[in-house]
Amino acid sequence: ESDAKMVTEEVEALRLLRSQGLLVACPPGDDDDAYAIGLARRETDRVLEQQLHEDHDDESMSMEEGDDESFTVSLPSTVFGGYVVSNDFYNDAIRRDDMSKHHQNESLALAARASTLKKWLSLHRISYSFANVGGNELEFIPNPRNVLIEAIDACRRLNCMR
């Protein structure tokens, strides 16, 4: 197929997702990184706040296998929250965050300073690739070293379900 036809099909697929409310475009000229990161960080904050208000005996979510087996698989609660799936390292966003944090935190002790965007992204950015693994279509391959992907893969290997 020609590149023009493939691009046209991709644009149509994006338009369809947008019309279904599954895709939101950033206003032209706005910082698109800020939207993606802001949404993911708010989700992380929401999950953390929810966990604080719940009575936790265990800091994990249990997955029981079978009716008569006592085997339990647990996912650490630390993997829940917001993530950005991107190959962008967000260097511009990190620089902006560092500059604003530097001015806000000058008088605070190190322990009292807010977590940096760079640190947050090291845990919450999932890089990815595509690979042809024997079929006719490319398969989406998220970074297997990300903590969320590691937890999901472990759960799949152990046949647990949420």
CSV table of C-alpha atoms in Angstrom, one decimal:
chain,number,residue,atom,x,y,z
A,1,GLU,CA,0.0,0.0,0.0
A,2,SER,CA,1.1,3.5,-0.6
A,3,ASP,CA,2.2,5.7,2.3
A,4,ALA,CA,-0.6,8.2,1.5
A,5,LYS,CA,-3.3,5.5,1.8
A,6,MET,CA,-1.9,4.2,5.1
A,7,VAL,CA,-1.7,7.7,6.5
A,8,THR,CA,-5.3,8.4,5.4
A,9,GLU,CA,-6.5,5.2,7.1
A,10,GLU,CA,-4.7,6.1,10.3
A,11,VAL,CA,-6.2,9.6,10.3
A,12,GLU,CA,-9.6,8.1,9.8
A,13,ALA,CA,-9.0,5.7,12.7
A,14,LEU,CA,-8.0,8.6,14.9
A,15,ARG,CA,-11.1,10.6,13.8
A,16,LEU,CA,-13.3,7.7,14.7
A,17,LEU,CA,-11.7,7.4,18.2
A,18,ARG,CA,-12.1,11.1,18.7
A,19,SER,CA,-15.8,11.0,17.7
A,20,GLN,CA,-16.3,8.1,20.2
A,21,GLY,CA,-14.8,10.2,23.0
A,22,LEU,CA,-11.8,7.9,23.3
A,23,LEU,CA,-9.2,10.4,22.0
A,24,VAL,CA,-8.8,13.9,23.1
A,25,ALA,CA,-6.7,16.4,21.1
A,26,CYS,CA,-4.7,19.1,22.8
A,27,PRO,CA,-5.4,22.7,21.7
A,28,PRO,CA,-3.0,23.8,19.0
A,29,GLY,CA,0.1,25.5,20.5
A,30,ASP,CA,-0.4,24.1,24.0
A,31,ASP,CA,2.1,21.9,25.7
A,32,ASP,CA,0.9,18.4,24.8
A,33,ASP,CA,3.4,16.8,27.2
A,34,ALA,CA,1.7,18.7,30.1
A,35,TYR,CA,-1.7,17.2,29.3
A,36,ALA,CA,-0.5,13.6,29.1
A,37,ILE,CA,1.7,13.9,32.2
A,38,GLY,CA,-0.8,15.9,34.2
A,39,LEU,CA,-3.6,13.3,33.5
A,40,ALA,CA,-1.3,10.4,34.5
A,41,ARG,CA,-0.1,12.2,37.7
A,42,ARG,CA,-3.7,13.0,38.7
A,43,GLU,CA,-4.6,9.4,38.3
A,44,THR,CA,-1.6,8.3,40.5
A,45,ASP,CA,-2.7,10.9,43.1
A,46,ARG,CA,-6.3,9.6,43.0
A,47,VAL,CA,-5.2,6.0,43.6
A,48,LEU,CA,-2.9,7.0,46.4
A,49,GLU,CA,-5.6,9.1,48.1
A,50,GLN,CA,-8.1,6.2,47.7
A,51,GLN,CA,-5.6,3.8,49.2
A,52,LEU,CA,-5.1,6.1,52.2
A,53,HIS,CA,-8.8,6.2,52.9
A,54,GLU,CA,-9.3,2.4,52.6
A,55,ASP,CA,-8.4,0.1,55.5
A,56,HIS,CA,-5.5,-1.9,54.2
A,57,ASP,CA,-4.4,-5.0,56.0
A,58,ASP,CA,-2.0,-5.8,53.1
A,59,GLU,CA,-0.4,-3.5,50.6
A,60,SER,CA,-1.4,-5.7,47.7
A,61,MET,CA,-4.3,-7.0,45.7
A,62,SER,CA,-4.8,-10.7,46.1
A,63,MET,CA,-5.6,-13.0,43.2
A,64,GLU,CA,-6.8,-16.4,44.2
A,65,GLU,CA,-6.4,-19.3,41.8
A,66,GLY,CA,-9.2,-22.0,41.8
A,67,ASP,CA,-11.9,-22.8,44.3
A,68,ASP,CA,-10.1,-25.5,46.2
A,69,GLU,CA,-6.5,-24.2,46.0
A,70,SER,CA,-4.9,-22.0,48.6
A,71,PHE,CA,-2.5,-20.4,46.2
A,72,THR,CA,-2.7,-16.6,46.1
A,73,VAL,CA,-0.9,-14.2,43.7
A,74,SER,CA,-0.5,-10.6,44.8
A,75,LEU,CA,0.1,-7.5,42.8
A,76,PRO,CA,1.7,-4.7,44.7
A,77,SER,CA,-0.5,-1.7,45.2
A,78,THR,CA,2.4,0.5,44.1
A,79,VAL,CA,1.9,-0.5,40.5
A,80,PHE,CA,-1.6,1.0,40.4
A,81,GLY,CA,-2.0,4.6,39.2
A,82,GLY,CA,-1.4,6.6,36.1
A,83,TYR,CA,1.2,6.0,33.4
A,84,VAL,CA,2.3,7.6,30.2
A,85,VAL,CA,3.0,5.2,27.3
A,86,SER,CA,5.5,7.1,25.3
A,87,ASN,CA,9.0,6.9,23.7
A,88,ASP,CA,9.4,10.6,24.5
A,89,PHE,CA,11.9,11.1,27.3
A,90,TYR,CA,10.1,14.4,28.1
A,91,ASN,CA,13.4,16.3,28.5
A,92,ASP,CA,11.7,19.7,27.9
A,93,ALA,CA,9.1,19.0,30.5
A,94,ILE,CA,11.7,17.8,33.0
A,95,ARG,CA,13.7,21.0,32.5
A,96,ARG,CA,10.6,23.2,33.0
A,97,ASP,CA,9.7,21.1,36.1
A,98,ASP,CA,13.3,21.4,37.5
A,99,MET,CA,13.3,25.2,37.0
A,100,SER,CA,10.0,25.7,38.8
A,101,LYS,CA,10.8,23.2,41.6
A,102,HIS,CA,14.2,24.9,42.1
A,103,HIS,CA,12.5,28.3,42.8
A,104,GLN,CA,9.7,26.7,44.9
A,105,ASN,CA,12.0,24.5,47.0
A,106,GLU,CA,15.0,26.7,47.7
A,107,SER,CA,14.1,27.1,51.4
A,108,LEU,CA,12.8,23.5,52.0
A,109,ALA,CA,14.8,20.6,53.4
A,110,LEU,CA,15.5,17.8,50.9
A,111,ALA,CA,13.0,15.5,52.6
A,112,ALA,CA,10.2,18.1,52.3
A,113,ARG,CA,10.7,18.8,48.6
A,114,ALA,CA,8.2,17.5,46.1
A,115,SER,CA,9.1,14.5,43.9
A,116,THR,CA,10.6,15.6,40.6
A,117,LEU,CA,9.0,14.9,37.3
A,118,LYS,CA,12.2,13.0,36.3
A,119,LYS,CA,11.8,10.6,39.2
A,120,TRP,CA,8.1,10.2,38.6
A,121,LEU,CA,8.6,9.4,34.9
A,122,SER,CA,11.3,6.8,35.7
A,123,LEU,CA,8.5,4.8,37.3
A,124,HIS,CA,5.5,5.9,35.3
A,125,ARG,CA,6.7,6.1,31.7
A,126,ILE,CA,6.3,3.0,29.7
A,127,SER,CA,8.4,3.0,26.5
A,128,TYR,CA,7.5,0.6,23.8
A,129,SER,CA,8.3,-0.9,20.4
A,130,PHE,CA,6.6,-2.9,17.7
A,131,ALA,CA,7.7,-6.3,16.4
A,132,ASN,CA,6.5,-8.8,13.8
A,133,VAL,CA,6.4,-12.0,15.8
A,134,GLY,CA,5.5,-14.3,13.0
A,135,GLY,CA,2.1,-12.9,11.9
A,136,ASN,CA,1.0,-10.4,9.3
A,137,GLU,CA,0.6,-7.6,11.8
A,138,LEU,CA,3.0,-5.8,14.1
A,139,GLU,CA,2.6,-6.5,17.8
A,140,PHE,CA,2.8,-3.7,20.4
A,141,ILE,CA,5.6,-4.5,22.9
A,142,PRO,CA,5.6,-2.4,26.1
A,143,ASN,CA,8.9,-2.2,27.9
A,144,PRO,CA,9.1,-5.4,29.9
A,145,ARG,CA,11.3,-3.7,32.6
A,146,ASN,CA,8.6,-1.3,33.6
A,147,VAL,CA,7.2,-2.2,37.1
A,148,LEU,CA,3.6,-2.3,35.8
A,149,ILE,CA,4.4,-4.5,32.8
A,150,GLU,CA,6.5,-6.8,35.1
A,151,ALA,CA,3.6,-7.2,37.4
A,152,ILE,CA,1.1,-7.9,34.6
A,153,ASP,CA,3.5,-10.4,33.0
A,154,ALA,CA,4.0,-12.2,36.3
A,155,CYS,CA,0.2,-12.3,36.8
A,156,ARG,CA,-0.2,-13.8,33.3
A,157,ARG,CA,2.5,-16.4,33.9
A,158,LEU,CA,0.7,-17.4,37.1
A,159,ASN,CA,-2.8,-17.3,35.4
A,160,CYS,CA,-4.2,-14.8,37.9
A,161,MET,CA,-7.1,-12.6,37.1
A,162,ARG,CA,-8.2,-9.4,38.7
